[in-house]
Amino acid sequence: MTKHKRYEDMSIEELKQAIKEMENKMGYIPRKLKTGEDGALLLDPNNPHDREWYENDEDYSL
């Protein structure tokens, strides 16, 4: 049995690789989002997965 490093002890590159391996095992393909001129992620109010952000914008404001 191989002992794995704790996530807290991994480098950024090791974390990225671990995430990629988990995604491959799960068959999960992350969605690509467009970004605005200021670098903000542009969500779709018609997408039910994004709607929470639009309907609760007060909860997510800085």
CSV table of N, CA and C in Angstrom, one decimal:
chain,number,residue,atom,x,y,z
A,1,MET,N,0.8,-1.2,0.0
A,1,MET,CA,0.0,0.0,0.0
A,1,MET,C,0.9,1.2,0.0
A,2,THR,N,0.6,2.2,-0.9
A,2,THR,CA,1.4,3.4,-1.0
A,2,THR,C,0.7,4.5,-0.1
A,3,LYS,N,1.6,5.1,0.7
A,3,LYS,CA,1.1,6.2,1.5
A,3,LYS,C,1.1,7.5,0.7
A,4,HIS,N,0.0,8.1,0.7
A,4,HIS,CA,-0.2,9.4,0.0
A,4,HIS,C,0.1,10.6,0.9
A,5,LYS,N,0.7,11.6,0.3
A,5,LYS,CA,0.9,12.9,1.0
A,5,LYS,C,-0.4,13.5,1.4
A,6,ARG,N,-0.4,14.2,2.5
A,6,ARG,CA,-1.6,15.0,2.8
A,6,ARG,C,-1.7,16.2,1.9
A,7,TYR,N,-2.9,16.6,1.5
A,7,TYR,CA,-3.1,17.7,0.6
A,7,TYR,C,-2.4,19.0,1.1
A,8,GLU,N,-2.4,19.2,2.4
A,8,GLU,CA,-1.7,20.4,3.0
A,8,GLU,C,-0.2,20.4,2.8
A,9,ASP,N,0.4,19.2,2.5
A,9,ASP,CA,1.8,19.1,2.3
A,9,ASP,C,2.2,19.1,0.9
A,10,MET,N,1.3,19.1,0.0
A,10,MET,CA,1.6,19.0,-1.5
A,10,MET,C,1.9,20.4,-2.1
A,11,SER,N,2.7,20.4,-3.1
A,11,SER,CA,2.9,21.6,-3.9
A,11,SER,C,1.7,21.8,-4.8
A,12,ILE,N,1.7,23.0,-5.4
A,12,ILE,CA,0.6,23.4,-6.3
A,12,ILE,C,0.6,22.3,-7.5
A,13,GLU,N,1.7,22.0,-8.0
A,13,GLU,CA,1.8,21.1,-9.1
A,13,GLU,C,1.3,19.7,-8.7
A,14,GLU,N,1.6,19.2,-7.5
A,14,GLU,CA,1.1,18.0,-7.0
A,14,GLU,C,-0.4,18.0,-6.8
A,15,LEU,N,-0.9,19.1,-6.3
A,15,LEU,CA,-2.4,19.3,-6.1
A,15,LEU,C,-3.1,19.2,-7.5
A,16,LYS,N,-2.5,19.9,-8.4
A,16,LYS,CA,-3.2,19.9,-9.8
A,16,LYS,C,-3.2,18.5,-10.4
A,17,GLN,N,-2.1,17.8,-10.2
A,17,GLN,CA,-2.1,16.4,-10.7
A,17,GLN,C,-3.1,15.5,-9.9
A,18,ALA,N,-3.2,15.7,-8.6
A,18,ALA,CA,-4.2,14.9,-7.8
A,18,ALA,C,-5.6,15.2,-8.3
A,19,ILE,N,-5.9,16.5,-8.6
A,19,ILE,CA,-7.2,16.8,-9.0
A,19,ILE,C,-7.5,16.2,-10.4
A,20,LYS,N,-6.5,16.2,-11.3
A,20,LYS,CA,-6.7,15.6,-12.6
A,20,LYS,C,-6.9,14.1,-12.5
A,21,GLU,N,-6.2,13.5,-11.6
A,21,GLU,CA,-6.4,12.0,-11.4
A,21,GLU,C,-7.8,11.7,-10.9
A,22,MET,N,-8.3,12.6,-9.9
A,22,MET,CA,-9.7,12.4,-9.4
A,22,MET,C,-10.7,12.6,-10.4
A,23,GLU,N,-10.5,13.6,-11.3
A,23,GLU,CA,-11.5,13.9,-12.3
A,23,GLU,C,-11.5,12.8,-13.3
A,24,ASN,N,-10.4,12.2,-13.7
A,24,ASN,CA,-10.3,11.1,-14.6
A,24,ASN,C,-11.0,9.8,-14.0
A,25,LYS,N,-10.9,9.6,-12.7
A,25,LYS,CA,-11.5,8.4,-12.1
A,25,LYS,C,-13.0,8.6,-12.1
A,26,MET,N,-13.5,9.9,-11.8
A,26,MET,CA,-14.9,10.2,-11.7
A,26,MET,C,-15.6,10.4,-13.1
A,27,GLY,N,-14.8,10.6,-14.1
A,27,GLY,CA,-15.3,10.9,-15.5
A,27,GLY,C,-15.9,12.3,-15.5
A,28,TYR,N,-15.4,13.1,-14.7
A,28,TYR,CA,-15.9,14.5,-14.6
A,28,TYR,C,-15.1,15.4,-15.5
A,29,ILE,N,-15.8,16.2,-16.3
A,29,ILE,CA,-15.1,17.1,-17.2
A,29,ILE,C,-15.5,18.5,-16.8
A,30,PRO,N,-14.6,19.3,-16.2
A,30,PRO,CA,-14.9,20.6,-15.8
A,30,PRO,C,-15.4,21.5,-16.9
A,31,ARG,N,-16.4,22.4,-16.6
A,31,ARG,CA,-16.9,23.3,-17.6
A,31,ARG,C,-16.0,24.5,-17.8
A,32,LYS,N,-15.8,24.9,-19.0
A,32,LYS,CA,-14.9,26.1,-19.2
A,32,LYS,C,-15.9,27.3,-19.3
A,33,LEU,N,-15.4,28.3,-18.5
A,33,LEU,CA,-16.2,29.6,-18.5
A,33,LEU,C,-15.5,30.7,-19.2
A,34,LYS,N,-16.3,31.6,-19.8
A,34,LYS,CA,-15.7,32.8,-20.4
A,34,LYS,C,-15.4,33.8,-19.2
A,35,THR,N,-14.4,34.7,-19.5
A,35,THR,CA,-14.1,35.7,-18.5
A,35,THR,C,-14.3,37.1,-19.1
A,36,GLY,N,-14.7,38.0,-18.3
A,36,GLY,CA,-14.9,39.4,-18.7
A,36,GLY,C,-13.5,40.1,-18.8
A,37,GLU,N,-13.6,41.4,-19.2
A,37,GLU,CA,-12.4,42.2,-19.4
A,37,GLU,C,-11.6,42.3,-18.1
A,38,ASP,N,-12.3,42.3,-17.0
A,38,ASP,CA,-11.6,42.5,-15.7
A,38,ASP,C,-11.2,41.1,-15.1
A,39,GLY,N,-11.4,40.0,-15.8
A,39,GLY,CA,-11.0,38.7,-15.3
A,39,GLY,C,-12.1,38.0,-14.6
A,40,ALA,N,-13.3,38.6,-14.4
A,40,ALA,CA,-14.4,38.0,-13.7
A,40,ALA,C,-15.0,36.8,-14.5
A,41,LEU,N,-15.4,35.7,-13.9
A,41,LEU,CA,-16.0,34.6,-14.6
A,41,LEU,C,-17.4,35.0,-15.0
A,42,LEU,N,-17.8,34.7,-16.2
A,42,LEU,CA,-19.1,35.1,-16.7
A,42,LEU,C,-20.0,33.9,-16.6
A,43,LEU,N,-21.0,33.9,-15.8
A,43,LEU,CA,-22.0,32.8,-15.6
A,43,LEU,C,-23.2,33.1,-16.4
A,44,ASP,N,-24.0,32.0,-16.6
A,44,ASP,CA,-25.2,32.0,-17.5
A,44,ASP,C,-26.4,32.0,-16.6
A,45,PRO,N,-27.2,33.1,-16.6
A,45,PRO,CA,-28.4,33.1,-15.7
A,45,PRO,C,-29.4,32.0,-16.1
A,46,ASN,N,-29.3,31.5,-17.4
A,46,ASN,CA,-30.3,30.5,-17.8
A,46,ASN,C,-29.8,29.1,-17.4
A,47,ASN,N,-28.6,28.9,-17.0
A,47,ASN,CA,-28.1,27.6,-16.5
A,47,ASN,C,-28.5,27.4,-15.1
A,48,PRO,N,-29.2,26.3,-14.8
A,48,PRO,CA,-29.6,26.1,-13.4
A,48,PRO,C,-28.5,26.0,-12.4
A,49,HIS,N,-27.3,25.6,-12.9
A,49,HIS,CA,-26.1,25.5,-12.0
A,49,HIS,C,-25.6,26.8,-11.6
A,50,ASP,N,-25.8,27.8,-12.5
A,50,ASP,CA,-25.3,29.2,-12.2
A,50,ASP,C,-26.4,30.1,-11.6
A,51,ARG,N,-27.6,29.7,-11.7
A,51,ARG,CA,-28.7,30.6,-11.2
A,51,ARG,C,-28.6,31.0,-9.8
A,52,GLU,N,-28.1,30.1,-8.9
A,52,GLU,CA,-27.9,30.4,-7.5
A,52,GLU,C,-27.1,31.7,-7.3
A,53,TRP,N,-26.1,31.9,-8.1
A,53,TRP,CA,-25.2,33.0,-8.0
A,53,TRP,C,-26.0,34.3,-8.4
A,54,TYR,N,-26.8,34.2,-9.4
A,54,TYR,CA,-27.6,35.3,-9.8
A,54,TYR,C,-28.7,35.7,-8.9
A,55,GLU,N,-29.4,34.7,-8.3
A,55,GLU,CA,-30.5,35.0,-7.5
A,55,GLU,C,-30.1,35.4,-6.1
A,56,ASN,N,-28.8,35.1,-5.6
A,56,ASN,CA,-28.3,35.4,-4.3
A,56,ASN,C,-27.1,36.3,-4.4
A,57,ASP,N,-27.1,37.2,-5.3
A,57,ASP,CA,-25.9,38.0,-5.5
A,57,ASP,C,-25.5,38.8,-4.2
A,58,GLU,N,-26.4,39.1,-3.3
A,58,GLU,CA,-26.1,39.8,-2.1
A,58,GLU,C,-25.2,38.9,-1.2
A,59,ASP,N,-25.4,37.6,-1.2
A,59,ASP,CA,-24.7,36.7,-0.4
A,59,ASP,C,-23.2,36.6,-0.8
A,60,TYR,N,-23.0,36.9,-2.1
A,60,TYR,CA,-21.6,36.6,-2.7
A,60,TYR,C,-20.9,37.9,-2.9
A,61,SER,N,-21.4,39.1,-2.6
A,61,SER,CA,-20.7,40.3,-2.9
A,61,SER,C,-19.6,40.5,-1.8
A,62,LEU,N,-18.7,41.3,-2.2
A,62,LEU,CA,-17.5,41.6,-1.3
A,62,LEU,C,-17.8,42.8,-0.4
